Coordinates of C-alpha atoms and ligand atoms in Angstrom, one line a residue:
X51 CA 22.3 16.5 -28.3
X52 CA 20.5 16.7 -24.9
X53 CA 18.0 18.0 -26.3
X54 CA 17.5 15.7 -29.4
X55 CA 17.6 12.6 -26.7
X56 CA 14.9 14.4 -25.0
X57 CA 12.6 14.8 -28.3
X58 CA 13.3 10.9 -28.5
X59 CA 13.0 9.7 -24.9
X60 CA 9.4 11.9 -25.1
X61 CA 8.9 10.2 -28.5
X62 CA 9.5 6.8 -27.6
X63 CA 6.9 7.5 -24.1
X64 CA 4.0 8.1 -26.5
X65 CA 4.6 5.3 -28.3
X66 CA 4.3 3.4 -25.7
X67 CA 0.7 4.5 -25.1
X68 CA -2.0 2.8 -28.4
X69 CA -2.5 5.7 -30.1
X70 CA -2.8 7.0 -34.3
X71 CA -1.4 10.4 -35.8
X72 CA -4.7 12.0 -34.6
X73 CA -4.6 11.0 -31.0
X74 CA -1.2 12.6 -30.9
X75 CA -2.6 15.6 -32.3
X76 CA -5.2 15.7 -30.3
X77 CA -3.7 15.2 -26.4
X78 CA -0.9 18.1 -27.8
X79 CA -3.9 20.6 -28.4
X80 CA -4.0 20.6 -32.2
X81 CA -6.5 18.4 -33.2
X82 CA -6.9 16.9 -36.8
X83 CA -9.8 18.8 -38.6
X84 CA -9.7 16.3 -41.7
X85 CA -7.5 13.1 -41.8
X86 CA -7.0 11.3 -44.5
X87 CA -5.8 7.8 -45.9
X88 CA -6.7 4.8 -47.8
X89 CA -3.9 2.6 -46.0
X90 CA -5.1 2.9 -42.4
X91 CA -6.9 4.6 -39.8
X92 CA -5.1 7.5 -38.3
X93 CA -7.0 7.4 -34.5
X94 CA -6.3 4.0 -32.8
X95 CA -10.5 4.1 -32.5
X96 CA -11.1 4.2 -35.6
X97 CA -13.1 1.7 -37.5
X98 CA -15.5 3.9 -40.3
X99 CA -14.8 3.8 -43.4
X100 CA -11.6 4.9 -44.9
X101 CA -12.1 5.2 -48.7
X102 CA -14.6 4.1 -51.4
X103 CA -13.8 2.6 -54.7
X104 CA -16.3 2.7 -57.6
X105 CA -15.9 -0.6 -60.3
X106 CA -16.3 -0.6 -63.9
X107 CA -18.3 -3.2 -64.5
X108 CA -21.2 -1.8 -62.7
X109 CA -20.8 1.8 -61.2
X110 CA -21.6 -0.4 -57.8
X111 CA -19.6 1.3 -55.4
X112 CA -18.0 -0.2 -51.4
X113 CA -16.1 1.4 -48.9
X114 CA -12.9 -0.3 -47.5
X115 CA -12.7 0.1 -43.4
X116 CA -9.7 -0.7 -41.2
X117 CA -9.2 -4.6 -40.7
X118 CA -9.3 -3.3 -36.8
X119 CA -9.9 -0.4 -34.6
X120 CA -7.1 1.7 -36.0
X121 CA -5.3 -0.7 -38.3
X122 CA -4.8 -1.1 -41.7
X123 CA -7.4 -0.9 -44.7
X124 CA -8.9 -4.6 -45.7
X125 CA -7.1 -4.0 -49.1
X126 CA -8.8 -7.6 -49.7
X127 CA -12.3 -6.2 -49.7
X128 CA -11.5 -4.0 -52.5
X129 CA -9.2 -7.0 -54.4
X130 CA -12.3 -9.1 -54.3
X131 CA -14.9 -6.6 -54.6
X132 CA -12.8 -5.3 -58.0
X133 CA -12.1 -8.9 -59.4
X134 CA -12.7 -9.4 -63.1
X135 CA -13.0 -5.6 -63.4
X136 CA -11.2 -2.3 -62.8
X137 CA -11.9 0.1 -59.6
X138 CA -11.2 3.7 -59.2
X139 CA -10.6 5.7 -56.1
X140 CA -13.9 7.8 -56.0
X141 CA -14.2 9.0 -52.2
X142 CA -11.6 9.3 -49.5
X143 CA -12.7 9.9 -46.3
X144 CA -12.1 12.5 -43.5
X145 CA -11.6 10.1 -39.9
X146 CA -12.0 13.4 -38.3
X147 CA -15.5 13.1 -37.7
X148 CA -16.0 16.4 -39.7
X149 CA -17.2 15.4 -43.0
X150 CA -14.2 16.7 -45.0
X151 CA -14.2 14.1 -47.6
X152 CA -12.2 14.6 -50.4
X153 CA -14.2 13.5 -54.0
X154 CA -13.4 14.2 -58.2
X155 CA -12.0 17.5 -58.2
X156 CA -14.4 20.0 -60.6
X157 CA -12.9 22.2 -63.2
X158 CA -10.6 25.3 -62.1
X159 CA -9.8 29.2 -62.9
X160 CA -6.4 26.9 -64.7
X161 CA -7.5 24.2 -66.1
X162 CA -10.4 21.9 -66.6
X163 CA -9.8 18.8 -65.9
X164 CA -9.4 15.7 -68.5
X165 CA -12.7 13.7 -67.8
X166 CA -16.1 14.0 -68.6
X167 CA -17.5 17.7 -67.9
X168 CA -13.9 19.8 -67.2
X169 CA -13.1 16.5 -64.1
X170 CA -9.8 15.9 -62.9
X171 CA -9.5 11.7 -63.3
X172 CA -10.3 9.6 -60.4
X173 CA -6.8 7.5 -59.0
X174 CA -6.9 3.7 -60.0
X175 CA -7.5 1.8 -56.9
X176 CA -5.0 -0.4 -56.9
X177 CA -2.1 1.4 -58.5
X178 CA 0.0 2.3 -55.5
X179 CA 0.0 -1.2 -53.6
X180 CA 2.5 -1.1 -50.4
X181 CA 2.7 -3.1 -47.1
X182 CA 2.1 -1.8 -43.7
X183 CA 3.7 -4.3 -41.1
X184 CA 3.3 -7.3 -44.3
X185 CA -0.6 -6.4 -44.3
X186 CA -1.0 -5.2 -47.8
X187 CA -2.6 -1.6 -48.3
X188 CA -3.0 1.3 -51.8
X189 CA -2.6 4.3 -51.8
X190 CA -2.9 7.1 -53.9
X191 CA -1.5 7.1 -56.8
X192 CA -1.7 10.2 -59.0
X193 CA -1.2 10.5 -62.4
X194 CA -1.3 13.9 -64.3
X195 CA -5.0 15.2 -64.6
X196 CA -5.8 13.2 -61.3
X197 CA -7.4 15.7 -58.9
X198 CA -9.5 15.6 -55.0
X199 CA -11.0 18.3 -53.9
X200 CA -13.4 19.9 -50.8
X201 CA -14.7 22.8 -51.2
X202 CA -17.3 23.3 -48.6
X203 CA -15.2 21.9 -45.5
X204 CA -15.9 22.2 -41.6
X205 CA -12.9 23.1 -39.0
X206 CA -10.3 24.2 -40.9
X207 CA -8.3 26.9 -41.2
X208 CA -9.4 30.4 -42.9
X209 CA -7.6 33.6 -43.0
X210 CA -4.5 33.6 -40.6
X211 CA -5.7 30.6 -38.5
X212 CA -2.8 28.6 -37.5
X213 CA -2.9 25.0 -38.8
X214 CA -0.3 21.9 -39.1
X215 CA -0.4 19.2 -42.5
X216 CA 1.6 16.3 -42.8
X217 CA 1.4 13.7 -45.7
X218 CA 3.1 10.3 -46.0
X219 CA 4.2 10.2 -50.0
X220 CA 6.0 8.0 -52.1
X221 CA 9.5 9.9 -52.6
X222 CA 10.1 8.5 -56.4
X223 CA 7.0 9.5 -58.0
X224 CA 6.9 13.2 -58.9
X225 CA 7.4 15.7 -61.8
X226 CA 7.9 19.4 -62.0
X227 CA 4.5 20.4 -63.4
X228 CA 1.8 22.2 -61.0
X229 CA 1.2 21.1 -58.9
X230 CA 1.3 17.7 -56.6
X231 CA -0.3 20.0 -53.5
X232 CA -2.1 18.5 -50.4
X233 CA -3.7 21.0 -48.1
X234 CA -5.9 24.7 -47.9
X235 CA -6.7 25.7 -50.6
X236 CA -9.2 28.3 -52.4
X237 CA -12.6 27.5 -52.4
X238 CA -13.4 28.8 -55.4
X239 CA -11.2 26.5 -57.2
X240 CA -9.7 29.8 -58.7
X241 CA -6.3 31.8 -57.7
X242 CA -7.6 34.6 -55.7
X243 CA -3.9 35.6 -54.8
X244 CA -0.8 35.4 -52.9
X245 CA -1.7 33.8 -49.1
X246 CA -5.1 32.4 -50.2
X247 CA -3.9 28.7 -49.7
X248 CA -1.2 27.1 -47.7
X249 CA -0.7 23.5 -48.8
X250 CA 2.4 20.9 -48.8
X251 CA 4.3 20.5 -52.0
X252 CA 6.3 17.3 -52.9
X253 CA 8.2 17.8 -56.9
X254 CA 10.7 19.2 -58.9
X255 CA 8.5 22.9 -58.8
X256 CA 9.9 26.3 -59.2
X257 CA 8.9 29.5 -58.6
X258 CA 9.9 31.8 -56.0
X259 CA 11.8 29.5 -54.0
X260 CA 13.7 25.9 -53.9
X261 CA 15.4 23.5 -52.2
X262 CA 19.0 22.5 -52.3
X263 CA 20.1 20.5 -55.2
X264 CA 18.3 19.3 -58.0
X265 CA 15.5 18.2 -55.6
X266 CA 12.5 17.0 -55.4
X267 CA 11.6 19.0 -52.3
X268 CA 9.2 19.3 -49.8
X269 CA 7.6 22.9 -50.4
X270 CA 4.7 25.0 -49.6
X271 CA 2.7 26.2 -52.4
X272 CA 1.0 29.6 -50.4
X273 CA -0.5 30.0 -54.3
X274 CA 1.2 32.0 -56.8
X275 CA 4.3 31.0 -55.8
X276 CA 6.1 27.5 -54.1
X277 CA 8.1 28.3 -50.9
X278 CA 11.2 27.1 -49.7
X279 CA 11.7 30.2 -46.8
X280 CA 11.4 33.6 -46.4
X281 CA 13.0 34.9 -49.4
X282 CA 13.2 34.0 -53.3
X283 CA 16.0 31.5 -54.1
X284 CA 17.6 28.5 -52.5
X285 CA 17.0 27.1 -49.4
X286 CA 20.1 25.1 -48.7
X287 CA 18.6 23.5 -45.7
X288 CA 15.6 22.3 -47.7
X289 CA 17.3 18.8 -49.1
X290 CA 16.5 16.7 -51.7
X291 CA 14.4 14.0 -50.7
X292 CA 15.9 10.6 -51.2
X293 CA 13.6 8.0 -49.3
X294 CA 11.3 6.1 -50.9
X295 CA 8.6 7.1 -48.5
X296 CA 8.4 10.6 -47.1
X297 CA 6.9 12.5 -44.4
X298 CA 6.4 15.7 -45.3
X299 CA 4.8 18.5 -42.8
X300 CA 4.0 22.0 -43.6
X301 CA 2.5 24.5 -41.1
X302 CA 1.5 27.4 -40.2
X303 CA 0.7 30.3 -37.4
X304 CA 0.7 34.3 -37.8
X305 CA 3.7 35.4 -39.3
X306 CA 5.5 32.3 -39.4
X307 CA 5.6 28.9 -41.0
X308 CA 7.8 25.9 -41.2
X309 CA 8.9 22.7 -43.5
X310 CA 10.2 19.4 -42.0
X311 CA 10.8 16.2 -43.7
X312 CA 11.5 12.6 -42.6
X313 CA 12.4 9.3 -43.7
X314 CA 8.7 7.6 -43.3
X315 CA 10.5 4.1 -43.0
X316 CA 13.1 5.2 -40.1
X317 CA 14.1 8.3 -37.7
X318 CA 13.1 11.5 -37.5
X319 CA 12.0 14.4 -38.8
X320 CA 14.4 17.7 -39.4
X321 CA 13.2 20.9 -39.6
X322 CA 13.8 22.5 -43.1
X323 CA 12.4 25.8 -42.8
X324 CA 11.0 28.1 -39.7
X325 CA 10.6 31.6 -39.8
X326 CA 8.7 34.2 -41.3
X327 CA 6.4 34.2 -43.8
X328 CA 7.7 35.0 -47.6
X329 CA 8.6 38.9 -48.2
X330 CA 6.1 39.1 -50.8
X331 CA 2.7 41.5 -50.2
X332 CA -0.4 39.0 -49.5
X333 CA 1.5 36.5 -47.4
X334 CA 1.6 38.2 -44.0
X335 CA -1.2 37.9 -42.6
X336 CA -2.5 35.0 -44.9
X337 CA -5.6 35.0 -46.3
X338 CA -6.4 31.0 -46.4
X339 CA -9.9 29.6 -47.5
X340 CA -10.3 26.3 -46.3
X341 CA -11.0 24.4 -49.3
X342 CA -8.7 21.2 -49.7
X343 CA -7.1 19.7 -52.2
X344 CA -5.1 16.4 -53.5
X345 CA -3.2 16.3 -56.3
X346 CA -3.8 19.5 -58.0
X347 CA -3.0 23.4 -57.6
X348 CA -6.0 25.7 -55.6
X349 CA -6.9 26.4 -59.3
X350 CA -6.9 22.9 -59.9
X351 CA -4.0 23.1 -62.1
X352 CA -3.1 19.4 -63.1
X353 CA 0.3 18.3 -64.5
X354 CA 1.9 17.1 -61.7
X355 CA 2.1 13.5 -60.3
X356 CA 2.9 11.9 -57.1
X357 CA 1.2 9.3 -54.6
X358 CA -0.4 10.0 -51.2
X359 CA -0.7 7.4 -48.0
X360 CA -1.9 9.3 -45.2
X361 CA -2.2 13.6 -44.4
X362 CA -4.1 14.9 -41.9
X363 CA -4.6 18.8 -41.4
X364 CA -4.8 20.2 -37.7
X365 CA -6.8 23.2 -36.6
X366 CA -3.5 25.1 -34.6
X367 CA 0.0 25.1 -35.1
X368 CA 1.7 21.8 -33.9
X369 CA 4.5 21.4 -31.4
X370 CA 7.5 20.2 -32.0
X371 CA 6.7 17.3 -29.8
X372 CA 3.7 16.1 -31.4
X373 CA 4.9 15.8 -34.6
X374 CA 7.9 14.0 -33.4
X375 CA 5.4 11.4 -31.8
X376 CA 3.4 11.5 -35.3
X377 CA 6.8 10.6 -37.3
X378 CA 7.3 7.5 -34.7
X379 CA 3.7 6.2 -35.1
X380 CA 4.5 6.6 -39.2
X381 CA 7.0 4.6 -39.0
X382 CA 5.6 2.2 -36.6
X383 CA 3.2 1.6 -39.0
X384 CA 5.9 -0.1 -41.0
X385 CA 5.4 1.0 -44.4
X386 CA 7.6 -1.1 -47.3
X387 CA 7.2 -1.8 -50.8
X388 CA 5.4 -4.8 -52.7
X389 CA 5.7 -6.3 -56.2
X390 CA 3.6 -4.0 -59.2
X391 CA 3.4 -6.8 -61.3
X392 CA 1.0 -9.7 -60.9
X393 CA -0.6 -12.8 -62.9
X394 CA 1.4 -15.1 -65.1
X395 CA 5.6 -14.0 -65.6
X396 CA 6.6 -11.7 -67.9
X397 CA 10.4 -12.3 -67.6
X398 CA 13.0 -9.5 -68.0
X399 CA 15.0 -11.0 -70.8
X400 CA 12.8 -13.0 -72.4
X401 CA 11.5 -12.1 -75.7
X402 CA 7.8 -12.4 -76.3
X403 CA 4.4 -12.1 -78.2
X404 CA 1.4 -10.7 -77.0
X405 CA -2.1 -12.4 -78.5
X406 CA -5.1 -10.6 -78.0
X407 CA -8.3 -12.6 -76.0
X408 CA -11.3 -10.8 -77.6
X409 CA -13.4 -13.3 -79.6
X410 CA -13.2 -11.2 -82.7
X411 CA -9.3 -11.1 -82.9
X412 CA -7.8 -14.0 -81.3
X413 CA -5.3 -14.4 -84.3
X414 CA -4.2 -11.0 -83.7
X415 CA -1.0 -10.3 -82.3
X416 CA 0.2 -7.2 -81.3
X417 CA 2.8 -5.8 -84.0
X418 CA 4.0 -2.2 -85.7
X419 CA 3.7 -0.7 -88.1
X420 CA 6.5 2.5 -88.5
X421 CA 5.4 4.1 -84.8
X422 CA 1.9 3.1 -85.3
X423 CA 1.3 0.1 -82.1
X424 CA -1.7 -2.0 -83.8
X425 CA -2.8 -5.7 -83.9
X426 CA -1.7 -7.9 -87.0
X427 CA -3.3 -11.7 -87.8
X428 CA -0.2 -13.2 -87.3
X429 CA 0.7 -17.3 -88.0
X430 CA 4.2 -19.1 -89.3
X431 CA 3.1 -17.9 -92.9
X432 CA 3.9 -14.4 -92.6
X433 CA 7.6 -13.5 -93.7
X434 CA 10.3 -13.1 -90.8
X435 CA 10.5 -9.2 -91.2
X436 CA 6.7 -9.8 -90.3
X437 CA 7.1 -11.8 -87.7
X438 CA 10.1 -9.6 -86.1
X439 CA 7.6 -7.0 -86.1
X440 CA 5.4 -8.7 -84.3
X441 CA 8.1 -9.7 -81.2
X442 CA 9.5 -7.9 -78.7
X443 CA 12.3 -7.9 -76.1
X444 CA 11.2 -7.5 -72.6
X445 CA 13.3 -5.3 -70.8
X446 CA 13.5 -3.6 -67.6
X447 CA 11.4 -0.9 -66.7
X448 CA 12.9 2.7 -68.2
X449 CA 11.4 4.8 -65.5
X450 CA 10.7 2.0 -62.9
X451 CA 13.0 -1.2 -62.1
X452 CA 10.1 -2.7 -60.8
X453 CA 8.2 -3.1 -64.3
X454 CA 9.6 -3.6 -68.1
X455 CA 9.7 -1.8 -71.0
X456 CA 8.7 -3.5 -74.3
X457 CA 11.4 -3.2 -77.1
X458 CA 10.7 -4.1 -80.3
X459 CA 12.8 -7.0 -82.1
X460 CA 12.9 -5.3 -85.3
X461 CA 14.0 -1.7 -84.1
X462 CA 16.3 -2.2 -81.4
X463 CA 16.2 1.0 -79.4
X464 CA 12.7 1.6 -79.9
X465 CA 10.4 1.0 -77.4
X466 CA 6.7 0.9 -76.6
X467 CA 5.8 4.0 -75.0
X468 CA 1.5 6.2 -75.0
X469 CA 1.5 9.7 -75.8
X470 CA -2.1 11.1 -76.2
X471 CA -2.8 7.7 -74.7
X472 CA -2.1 5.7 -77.8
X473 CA 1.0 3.5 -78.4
X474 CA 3.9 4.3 -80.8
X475 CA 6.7 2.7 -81.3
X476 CA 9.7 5.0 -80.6
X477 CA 13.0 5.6 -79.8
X478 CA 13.6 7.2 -76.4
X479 CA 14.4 11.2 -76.3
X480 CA 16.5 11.4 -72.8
X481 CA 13.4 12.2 -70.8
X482 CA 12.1 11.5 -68.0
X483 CA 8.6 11.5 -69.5
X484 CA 9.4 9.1 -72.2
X485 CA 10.9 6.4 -69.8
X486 CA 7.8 6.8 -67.6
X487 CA 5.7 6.0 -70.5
X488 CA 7.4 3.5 -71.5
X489 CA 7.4 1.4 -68.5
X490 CA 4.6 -1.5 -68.2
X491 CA 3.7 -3.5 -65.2
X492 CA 2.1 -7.0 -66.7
X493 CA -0.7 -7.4 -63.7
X494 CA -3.0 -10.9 -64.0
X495 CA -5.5 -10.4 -67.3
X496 CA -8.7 -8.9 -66.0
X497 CA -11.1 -10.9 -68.1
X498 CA -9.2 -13.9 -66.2
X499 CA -6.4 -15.4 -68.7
X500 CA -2.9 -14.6 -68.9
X501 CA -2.0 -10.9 -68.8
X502 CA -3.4 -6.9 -68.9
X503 CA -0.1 -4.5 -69.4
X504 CA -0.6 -1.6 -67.1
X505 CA 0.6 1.7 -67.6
X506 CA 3.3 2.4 -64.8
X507 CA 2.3 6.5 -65.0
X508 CA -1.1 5.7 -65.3
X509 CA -2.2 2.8 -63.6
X510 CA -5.7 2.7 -64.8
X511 CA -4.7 2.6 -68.3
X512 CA -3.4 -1.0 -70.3
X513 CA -2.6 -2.0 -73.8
X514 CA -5.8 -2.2 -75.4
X515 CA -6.9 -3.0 -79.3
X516 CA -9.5 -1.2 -80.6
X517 CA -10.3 -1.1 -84.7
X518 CA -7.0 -3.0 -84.4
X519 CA -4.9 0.3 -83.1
X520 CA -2.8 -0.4 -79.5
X521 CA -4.3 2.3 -76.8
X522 CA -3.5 3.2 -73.4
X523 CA -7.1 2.9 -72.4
X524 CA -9.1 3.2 -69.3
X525 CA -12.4 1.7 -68.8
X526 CA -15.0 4.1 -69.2
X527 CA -13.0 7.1 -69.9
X528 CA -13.3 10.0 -72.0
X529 CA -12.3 8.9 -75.2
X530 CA -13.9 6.5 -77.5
X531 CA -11.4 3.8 -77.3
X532 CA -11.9 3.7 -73.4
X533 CA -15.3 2.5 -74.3
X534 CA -16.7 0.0 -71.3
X535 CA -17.6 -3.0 -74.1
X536 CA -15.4 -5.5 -74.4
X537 CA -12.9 -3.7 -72.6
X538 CA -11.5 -6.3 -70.1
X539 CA -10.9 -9.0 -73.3
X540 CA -9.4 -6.3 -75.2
X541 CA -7.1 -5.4 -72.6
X542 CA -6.4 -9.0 -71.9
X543 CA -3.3 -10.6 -73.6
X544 CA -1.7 -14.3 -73.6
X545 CA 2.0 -13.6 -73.6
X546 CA 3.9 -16.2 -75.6
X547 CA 7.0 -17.0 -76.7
X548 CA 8.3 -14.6 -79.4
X549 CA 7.3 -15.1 -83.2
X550 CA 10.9 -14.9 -84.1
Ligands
LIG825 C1 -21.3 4.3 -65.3 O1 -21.6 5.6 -65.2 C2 -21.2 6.4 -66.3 C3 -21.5 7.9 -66.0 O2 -22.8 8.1 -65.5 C4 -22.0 6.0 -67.5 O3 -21.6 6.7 -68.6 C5 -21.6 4.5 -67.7 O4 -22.4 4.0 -68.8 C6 -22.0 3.7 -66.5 N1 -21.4 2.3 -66.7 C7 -22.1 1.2 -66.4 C8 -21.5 -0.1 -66.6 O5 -23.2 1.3 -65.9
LIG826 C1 -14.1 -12.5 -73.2 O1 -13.3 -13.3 -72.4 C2 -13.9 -14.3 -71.7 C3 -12.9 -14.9 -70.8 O2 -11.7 -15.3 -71.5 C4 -14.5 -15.3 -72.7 O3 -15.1 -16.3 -72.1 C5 -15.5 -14.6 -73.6 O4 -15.9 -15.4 -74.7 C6 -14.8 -13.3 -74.3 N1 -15.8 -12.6 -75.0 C7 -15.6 -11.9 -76.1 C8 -16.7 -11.2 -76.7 O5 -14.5 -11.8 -76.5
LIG827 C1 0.9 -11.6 -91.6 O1 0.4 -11.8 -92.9 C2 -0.9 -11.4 -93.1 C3 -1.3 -11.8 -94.5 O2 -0.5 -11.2 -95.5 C4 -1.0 -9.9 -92.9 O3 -2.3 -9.4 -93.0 C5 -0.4 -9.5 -91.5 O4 -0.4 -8.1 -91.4 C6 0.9 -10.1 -91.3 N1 1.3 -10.0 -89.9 C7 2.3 -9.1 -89.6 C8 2.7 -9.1 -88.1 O5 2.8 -8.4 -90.3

């Protein structure tokens, strides 16, 4: 107790004093060698840029700074600069001063990535909106086969160098696939063995060690394994995480290591783990590279999801002190959720039609056919099954209140949902992957009428008709119905009342 109020009396001092994440780490000796976020700059002097977005429309590109010397990004340079188009997240700066930018992750020893030449996908800019003290900020969001990567870095730690990483995260968006890391990594991009990276895990991963529960969990994935303590198994004092946003901090020094995790909105951190290193052979003394990575595994491995704020690595191994300063400034910062849907209502219990906006097809309605999602010229002259199969019942989100789901009229029970990034109409199978797909957030049309129907797992994907089929497309991605003509009127839709 006495020394918990101590902790917070010392907390609450260096508050007092204007200072970011970074200054913290600085004045307690363990300076951040990269530092990163799109939501706000994490040294109360700094006013460089913070990330750059790339648009669709033209490949121009702009950097978002902080609205002020250590404040929040100027989320409404990147709304106006993205207007009538799409953006995607294509640099995000290192505010250390050390040029550890993070950019499109390259193909790995696991996996190439989904995009064009073996590339992980870039995150849609504006998929993650939140607030930070009611100025509104994005972060991160990434969706399976997103990936950011540094493999040439300056400062940061290699072999059994200590280092400190903390990450702000959104604790509702995660899978159990590998692997949601953000930290050291190889810089090969391949898995050169146990010990060669030491990064911070946030999911629903096994393998070696877990949490309490049925997670997610805050782990450290020291490659070839994710790491809850010392030995295999459960961790009972690594808990579940339950807030909405999370600080998560992994770190490490010769022969030991340590997880804590926070409520980023409130309080303080606990320490989940710290001891020694896992009993395995390759982890003592660790064999770390310095490369960094967001999103993906150290062999760019790329199932998993999640979505990052703000991390910062440290060259040295933290105090106690300095990170309970750091969780104070977080929540200072005064994170809090915002609405994901935009433009003209879509109502939860309303029962609509969707028209499409592109010249060619402005009769066309989206209907289905079986599973098949297409577009149908519709009018008051096609029978009632026909018109059924043209309306749908908006619902709330399966995998996310704060969107809908899109059930059709004429199969109740079935439900709008990509797979393979094409849309089906089908009945939902008790995962969590089918209500994720499933889930919509109507945002304001981007050719400028009514609505586009964004993809809650993958924000930079929305109902599109092409040869008359209904997609999940992105503009200019890798497959041909993500093809950059006509995409903003194809993705565009006048929601109307339902045809019957
Ligand atoms: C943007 O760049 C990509 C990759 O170089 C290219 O395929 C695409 O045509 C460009 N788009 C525009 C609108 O210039
Ligand atoms: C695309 O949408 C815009 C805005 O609604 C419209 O003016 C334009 O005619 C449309 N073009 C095509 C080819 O559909
Ligand atoms: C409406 O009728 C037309 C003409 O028969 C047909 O081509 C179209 O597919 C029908 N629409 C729907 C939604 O079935």
């Amino acid at each position: 107790m006495s020394r918990f109020s101590s902790l917070l009396t010392l907390c609450l001092v260096a508050t007092l004093v204007a200072a970011g994440p970074c200054d913290f780490y600085s004045s307690g000796g363990t300076p951040c060698v990269a530092a990163h976020s799109t939501t706000r700059a994490l040294y109360s002097a700094y006013t460089g840029s913070l990330y750059q977005v790339v648009r669709g429309s033209d490949n121009a590109t702009t950097n978002v700074t902080p609205l002020s010397a250590g404040g929040v990004a100027n989320a409404a340079a990147q709304d106006s600069f993205c207007a009538g188009t799409t953006c995607l997240i294509s640099i995000i700066y290192d505010q250390s001063g050390r040029g550890n930018h993070l950019t499109q992750a390259p193909p790995g020893g696991a996996a190439a990535g989904p995009n064009v030449n073996g590339y992980d996908y870039l995150a849609a800019a504006d998929g993650a909106p939140v607030t930070l003290n009611g100025h509104k900020a994005y972060g991160v969001f990434v969706s399976p086969g997103t990936g950011y990567r540094n493999d040439a870095t300056s400062g940061i730690a290699t072999g059994d160098e200590p280092e400190g990483i903390y990450a702000v995260l959104d604790g509702t968006h995660y899978n159990g696939a590998c692997c949601f890391d953000y930290g050291n990594a190889e810089v090969s991009a391949h898995d050169t063995g146990n010990g060669h990276m030491e990064a911070l895990y946030f999911g629903l991963g096994t393998g070696y060690g877990t949490g309490s529960g049925s997670g997610p969990w805050i782990l450290a994935d020291m490659e070839n394994g994710l790491y809850a303590g010392s030995t295999a198994g459960v961790n009972d004092a690594d808990l579940p995480v339950t807030w909405r946003f999370v600080t998560g901090i992994v770190k490490g020094e010769p022969g030991n290591w340590a997880i804590k995790a926070g409520n980023a909105q409130s309080g303080a951190l606990s320490t989940y783990y710290s001891g020694p290193r896992p009993d395995l052979a390759g982890y003592n003394p660790m064999s770390k590279e310095g490369a960094i990575i967001l999103g993906i595994g150290g062999d760019n491995s790329d199932g998993a999801q999640g979505t990052f704020y703000e991390g910062v690595m440290t060259s040295g191994y933290p105090p106690d002190e300095t990170e309970c300063a750091v969780q104070a400034d977080i929540v200072a910062a005064g994170y809090a959720t915002t609405p994901l849907v935009s433009g003209p209502a879509v109502s939860v219990g309303s029962a609509v039609s969707l028209r499409a906006t592109t010249a060619c097809c402005t009769t066309r309605y989206l209907a289905h056919t079986g599973t098949e999602v297409n577009t149908q010229v519709t009018s008051t002259a096609n029978t009632s099954a026909e018109l059924l199969s043209a309306s749908w019942n908006v619902v709330t989100g399966l995998g996310n209140s704060a969107c809908v789901s899109f059930e059709s009229r004429d199969t109740p029970g079935s439900y709008i949902r990509h797979s393979g990034f094409e849309l089906y109409v089908n009945a939902p199978d008790g995962s969590t992957l089918f209500e994720t797909d499933a889930t919509w957030c109507p945002v304001a049309g981007i050719n400028g009428a009514g609505n586009s129907i964004r993809s809650w797992s993958y924000p930079s994907h929305y109902f599109r008709h092409y040869n008359a089929i209904g997609y999940a497309a992105s503009n200019g991605g890798p497959t041909v119905f993500d093809a950059p003509a006509l995409f903003n009127n194809d993705t565009t839709w006048i929601v109307g009342a339902a045809w019957a």
